[in-house]
C-alpha cells in the first residue's frame, strides 16, 4: 500500500467517523424525546413511538458497530497493518478499500467467513 492511498483512506475514515458520531448523538436525542413523551396520547401514538424507538435502536447498533470497525481501521493504520487481510495476511484490493475503507478481510476470506456463519 502506498502512503498517499493510506492517507486518503485515513481522511475518509475520519470523516465517516464524524458523520456516525453526529448521527448517534441525533438518534440519542430522538430516543430521549420518545421516552420522555411516555405514554401520552392514544394507542396509535404509543405504537408509533414504540416502532420509532425500535428503529432508532436498531440503527444505533449498526452505527455503533460501523464506528467500532472504523476505529479498528484507524488503529491498523497507526500500526502499519492497514490494507492487509487479518486472516490470510494478503493485501486487500484497493477497490474494496475504496468502497469499504474499514474492510479487514479480503473478498475470499470474507466469503469463507460468511459461509461459515450461515
C-alpha atoms as an extended CHARMM CRD file, in Angstrom:
* protein
*
       118  EXT
         1         1  UNK       CA              0.0000000000        0.0000000000        0.0000000000  PROA      1               0.0000000000
         2         2  UNK       CA              1.3730000000        3.3580000000       -0.9200000000  PROA      2               0.0000000000
         3         3  UNK       CA              1.4490000000        6.1170000000        1.6680000000  PROA      3               0.0000000000
         4         4  UNK       CA             -0.7390000000        8.5380000000       -0.3150000000  PROA      4               0.0000000000
         5         5  UNK       CA             -3.5560000000        5.9940000000       -0.6340000000  PROA      5               0.0000000000
         6         6  UNK       CA             -3.4160000000        5.1850000000        3.0760000000  PROA      6               0.0000000000
         7         7  UNK       CA             -3.5770000000        8.9000000000        3.9280000000  PROA      7               0.0000000000
         8         8  UNK       CA             -6.6390000000        9.2780000000        1.6740000000  PROA      8               0.0000000000
         9         9  UNK       CA             -8.3120000000        6.3220000000        3.3740000000  PROA      9               0.0000000000
        10        10  UNK       CA             -7.4490000000        7.7420000000        6.7920000000  PROA      10              0.0000000000
        11        11  UNK       CA             -9.1250000000       11.0430000000        5.8900000000  PROA      11              0.0000000000
        12        12  UNK       CA            -12.1580000000        9.1580000000        4.5740000000  PROA      12              0.0000000000
        13        13  UNK       CA            -12.3730000000        7.0800000000        7.7660000000  PROA      13              0.0000000000
        14        14  UNK       CA            -12.1150000000       10.1500000000        9.9970000000  PROA      14              0.0000000000
        15        15  UNK       CA            -14.8410000000       11.9380000000        8.0120000000  PROA      15              0.0000000000
        16        16  UNK       CA            -17.0910000000        8.8800000000        8.1910000000  PROA      16              0.0000000000
        17        17  UNK       CA            -16.4490000000        8.5980000000       11.9420000000  PROA      17              0.0000000000
        18        18  UNK       CA            -17.5810000000       12.2070000000       12.4120000000  PROA      18              0.0000000000
        19        19  UNK       CA            -20.7870000000       11.5920000000       10.4470000000  PROA      19              0.0000000000
        20        20  UNK       CA            -21.6010000000        8.4880000000       12.5020000000  PROA      20              0.0000000000
        21        21  UNK       CA            -20.8350000000       10.2350000000       15.7840000000  PROA      21              0.0000000000
        22        22  UNK       CA            -23.2170000000       13.0760000000       14.8900000000  PROA      22              0.0000000000
        23        23  UNK       CA            -25.8430000000       10.5720000000       13.7790000000  PROA      23              0.0000000000
        24        24  UNK       CA            -25.5780000000        8.6660000000       17.0630000000  PROA      24              0.0000000000
        25        25  UNK       CA            -25.9450000000       11.9160000000       19.0020000000  PROA      25              0.0000000000
        26        26  UNK       CA            -29.0710000000       12.8090000000       16.9910000000  PROA      26              0.0000000000
        27        27  UNK       CA            -30.5090000000        9.3420000000       17.4970000000  PROA      27              0.0000000000
        28        28  UNK       CA            -29.8840000000        9.5970000000       21.2140000000  PROA      28              0.0000000000
        29        29  UNK       CA            -31.7310000000       12.9220000000       21.3780000000  PROA      29              0.0000000000
        30        30  UNK       CA            -34.6450000000       11.4960000000       19.3730000000  PROA      30              0.0000000000
        31        31  UNK       CA            -34.7410000000        8.4000000000       21.5690000000  PROA      31              0.0000000000
        32        32  UNK       CA            -34.8350000000       10.5810000000       24.7040000000  PROA      32              0.0000000000
        33        33  UNK       CA            -37.7880000000       12.5250000000       23.2470000000  PROA      33              0.0000000000
        34        34  UNK       CA            -39.6870000000        9.2980000000       22.6220000000  PROA      34              0.0000000000
        35        35  UNK       CA            -39.0230000000        8.0660000000       26.1470000000  PROA      35              0.0000000000
        36        36  UNK       CA            -39.9270000000       11.4080000000       27.7060000000  PROA      36              0.0000000000
        37        37  UNK       CA            -43.2100000000       11.5380000000       25.8020000000  PROA      37              0.0000000000
        38        38  UNK       CA            -44.0650000000        8.4450000000       27.8240000000  PROA      38              0.0000000000
        39        39  UNK       CA            -47.4860000000        7.0410000000       27.3460000000  PROA      39              0.0000000000
        40        40  UNK       CA            -49.2680000000       10.2340000000       26.4000000000  PROA      40              0.0000000000
        41        41  UNK       CA            -51.7050000000       10.1090000000       23.5210000000  PROA      41              0.0000000000
        42        42  UNK       CA            -53.8340000000        7.4120000000       22.0080000000  PROA      42              0.0000000000
        43        43  UNK       CA            -52.8260000000        3.8230000000       21.2480000000  PROA      43              0.0000000000
        44        44  UNK       CA            -51.7070000000        4.6970000000       17.7200000000  PROA      44              0.0000000000
        45        45  UNK       CA            -49.3350000000        7.3780000000       19.0340000000  PROA      45              0.0000000000
        46        46  UNK       CA            -47.9010000000        4.9730000000       21.5930000000  PROA      46              0.0000000000
        47        47  UNK       CA            -47.4680000000        2.2040000000       18.9910000000  PROA      47              0.0000000000
        48        48  UNK       CA            -45.8040000000        4.6530000000       16.6150000000  PROA      48              0.0000000000
        49        49  UNK       CA            -43.4070000000        5.7700000000       19.3590000000  PROA      49              0.0000000000
        50        50  UNK       CA            -42.5260000000        2.1460000000       20.1400000000  PROA      50              0.0000000000
        51        51  UNK       CA            -41.7940000000        1.3850000000       16.4820000000  PROA      51              0.0000000000
        52        52  UNK       CA            -39.7660000000        4.5930000000       16.1280000000  PROA      52              0.0000000000
        53        53  UNK       CA            -37.7860000000        3.6570000000       19.2210000000  PROA      53              0.0000000000
        54        54  UNK       CA            -37.0750000000        0.1640000000       17.9110000000  PROA      54              0.0000000000
        55        55  UNK       CA            -35.9220000000        1.5350000000       14.5530000000  PROA      55              0.0000000000
        56        56  UNK       CA            -33.6450000000        4.0760000000       16.2410000000  PROA      56              0.0000000000
        57        57  UNK       CA            -32.2030000000        1.3970000000       18.4850000000  PROA      57              0.0000000000
        58        58  UNK       CA            -31.5100000000       -0.9000000000       15.5260000000  PROA      58              0.0000000000
        59        59  UNK       CA            -29.9330000000        1.9090000000       13.5040000000  PROA      59              0.0000000000
        60        60  UNK       CA            -27.9120000000        2.9170000000       16.5430000000  PROA      60              0.0000000000
        61        61  UNK       CA            -26.4860000000       -0.5990000000       16.8970000000  PROA      61              0.0000000000
        62        62  UNK       CA            -25.4980000000       -0.6650000000       13.2310000000  PROA      62              0.0000000000
        63        63  UNK       CA            -23.8530000000        2.7490000000       13.5160000000  PROA      63              0.0000000000
        64        64  UNK       CA            -22.0490000000        1.7240000000       16.7150000000  PROA      64              0.0000000000
        65        65  UNK       CA            -20.7290000000       -1.4250000000       15.0180000000  PROA      65              0.0000000000
        66        66  UNK       CA            -19.5390000000        0.5580000000       12.0000000000  PROA      66              0.0000000000
        67        67  UNK       CA            -17.9250000000        3.1220000000       14.3050000000  PROA      67              0.0000000000
        68        68  UNK       CA            -16.0030000000        0.3250000000       16.0190000000  PROA      68              0.0000000000
        69        69  UNK       CA            -14.8150000000       -1.0290000000       12.6520000000  PROA      69              0.0000000000
        70        70  UNK       CA            -13.6780000000        2.4700000000       11.6330000000  PROA      70              0.0000000000
        71        71  UNK       CA            -11.7510000000        2.9140000000       14.8770000000  PROA      71              0.0000000000
        72        72  UNK       CA            -10.1510000000       -0.5130000000       14.3450000000  PROA      72              0.0000000000
        73        73  UNK       CA             -9.1270000000        0.5030000000       10.8030000000  PROA      73              0.0000000000
        74        74  UNK       CA             -7.5770000000        3.7210000000       12.1170000000  PROA      74              0.0000000000
        75        75  UNK       CA             -5.6520000000        1.6440000000       14.6770000000  PROA      75              0.0000000000
        76        76  UNK       CA             -4.3970000000       -0.6340000000       11.8750000000  PROA      76              0.0000000000
        77        77  UNK       CA             -3.1710000000        2.4670000000       10.0150000000  PROA      77              0.0000000000
        78        78  UNK       CA             -1.1890000000        3.5310000000       13.1030000000  PROA      78              0.0000000000
        79        79  UNK       CA              0.2500000000        0.0200000000       13.4150000000  PROA      79              0.0000000000
        80        80  UNK       CA              1.1970000000       -0.1400000000        9.7300000000  PROA      80              0.0000000000
        81        81  UNK       CA             -1.1560000000       -3.0880000000        9.1410000000  PROA      81              0.0000000000
        82        82  UNK       CA             -3.8920000000       -1.3040000000        7.1930000000  PROA      82              0.0000000000
        83        83  UNK       CA             -4.8760000000       -2.8470000000        3.8810000000  PROA      83              0.0000000000
        84        84  UNK       CA             -3.8900000000       -6.3970000000        4.7840000000  PROA      84              0.0000000000
        85        85  UNK       CA             -6.3550000000       -9.2010000000        5.4510000000  PROA      85              0.0000000000
        86        86  UNK       CA             -6.3870000000      -10.1950000000        9.1030000000  PROA      86              0.0000000000
        87        87  UNK       CA             -6.8730000000      -13.8740000000        8.1860000000  PROA      87              0.0000000000
        88        88  UNK       CA             -4.5900000000      -14.6130000000        5.2210000000  PROA      88              0.0000000000
        89        89  UNK       CA             -2.3330000000      -11.5110000000        5.5400000000  PROA      89              0.0000000000
        90        90  UNK       CA             -2.6530000000      -10.8030000000        1.7940000000  PROA      90              0.0000000000
        91        91  UNK       CA             -3.1580000000       -7.2560000000        0.5640000000  PROA      91              0.0000000000
        92        92  UNK       CA             -6.8100000000       -6.2230000000        0.2980000000  PROA      92              0.0000000000
        93        93  UNK       CA             -7.5560000000       -4.8130000000       -3.1820000000  PROA      93              0.0000000000
        94        94  UNK       CA             -7.7170000000       -1.0160000000       -3.3650000000  PROA      94              0.0000000000
        95        95  UNK       CA            -11.1760000000       -1.1580000000       -4.9330000000  PROA      95              0.0000000000
        96        96  UNK       CA            -12.5190000000       -2.9500000000       -1.8760000000  PROA      96              0.0000000000
        97        97  UNK       CA            -10.9150000000       -0.4580000000        0.4940000000  PROA      97              0.0000000000
        98        98  UNK       CA            -12.2200000000        2.4710000000       -1.5520000000  PROA      98              0.0000000000
        99        99  UNK       CA            -15.7830000000        1.1840000000       -1.1890000000  PROA      99              0.0000000000
       100       100  UNK       CA            -15.3950000000       -0.1360000000        2.3770000000  PROA      100             0.0000000000
       101       101  UNK       CA            -12.4150000000        1.6760000000        3.9220000000  PROA      101             0.0000000000
       102       102  UNK       CA            -12.7760000000       -0.2490000000        7.2020000000  PROA      102             0.0000000000
       103       103  UNK       CA            -12.6550000000       -3.6800000000        5.4990000000  PROA      103             0.0000000000
       104       104  UNK       CA            -10.3950000000       -6.0520000000        7.3980000000  PROA      104             0.0000000000
       105       105  UNK       CA            -10.8020000000       -9.1920000000        5.2730000000  PROA      105             0.0000000000
       106       106  UNK       CA            -10.0920000000       -9.7810000000        1.5920000000  PROA      106             0.0000000000
       107       107  UNK       CA            -13.0390000000      -10.9690000000       -0.5070000000  PROA      107             0.0000000000
       108       108  UNK       CA            -12.0190000000      -14.6380000000       -0.3650000000  PROA      108             0.0000000000
       109       109  UNK       CA            -11.7240000000      -14.6620000000        3.4240000000  PROA      109             0.0000000000
       110       110  UNK       CA            -14.9180000000      -12.5990000000        3.8170000000  PROA      110             0.0000000000
       111       111  UNK       CA            -16.8290000000      -15.0720000000        1.6340000000  PROA      111             0.0000000000
       112       112  UNK       CA            -15.4320000000      -18.0080000000        3.6030000000  PROA      112             0.0000000000
       113       113  UNK       CA            -16.3700000000      -16.2960000000        6.8680000000  PROA      113             0.0000000000
       114       114  UNK       CA            -19.9380000000      -15.6170000000        5.6830000000  PROA      114             0.0000000000
       115       115  UNK       CA            -20.4010000000      -19.2310000000        4.5090000000  PROA      115             0.0000000000
       116       116  UNK       CA            -19.1480000000      -20.4910000000        7.8580000000  PROA      116             0.0000000000
       117       117  UNK       CA            -21.5880000000      -18.2430000000        9.7480000000  PROA      117             0.0000000000
       118       118  UNK       CA            -24.7040000000      -19.3430000000        7.8350000000  PROA      118             0.0000000000
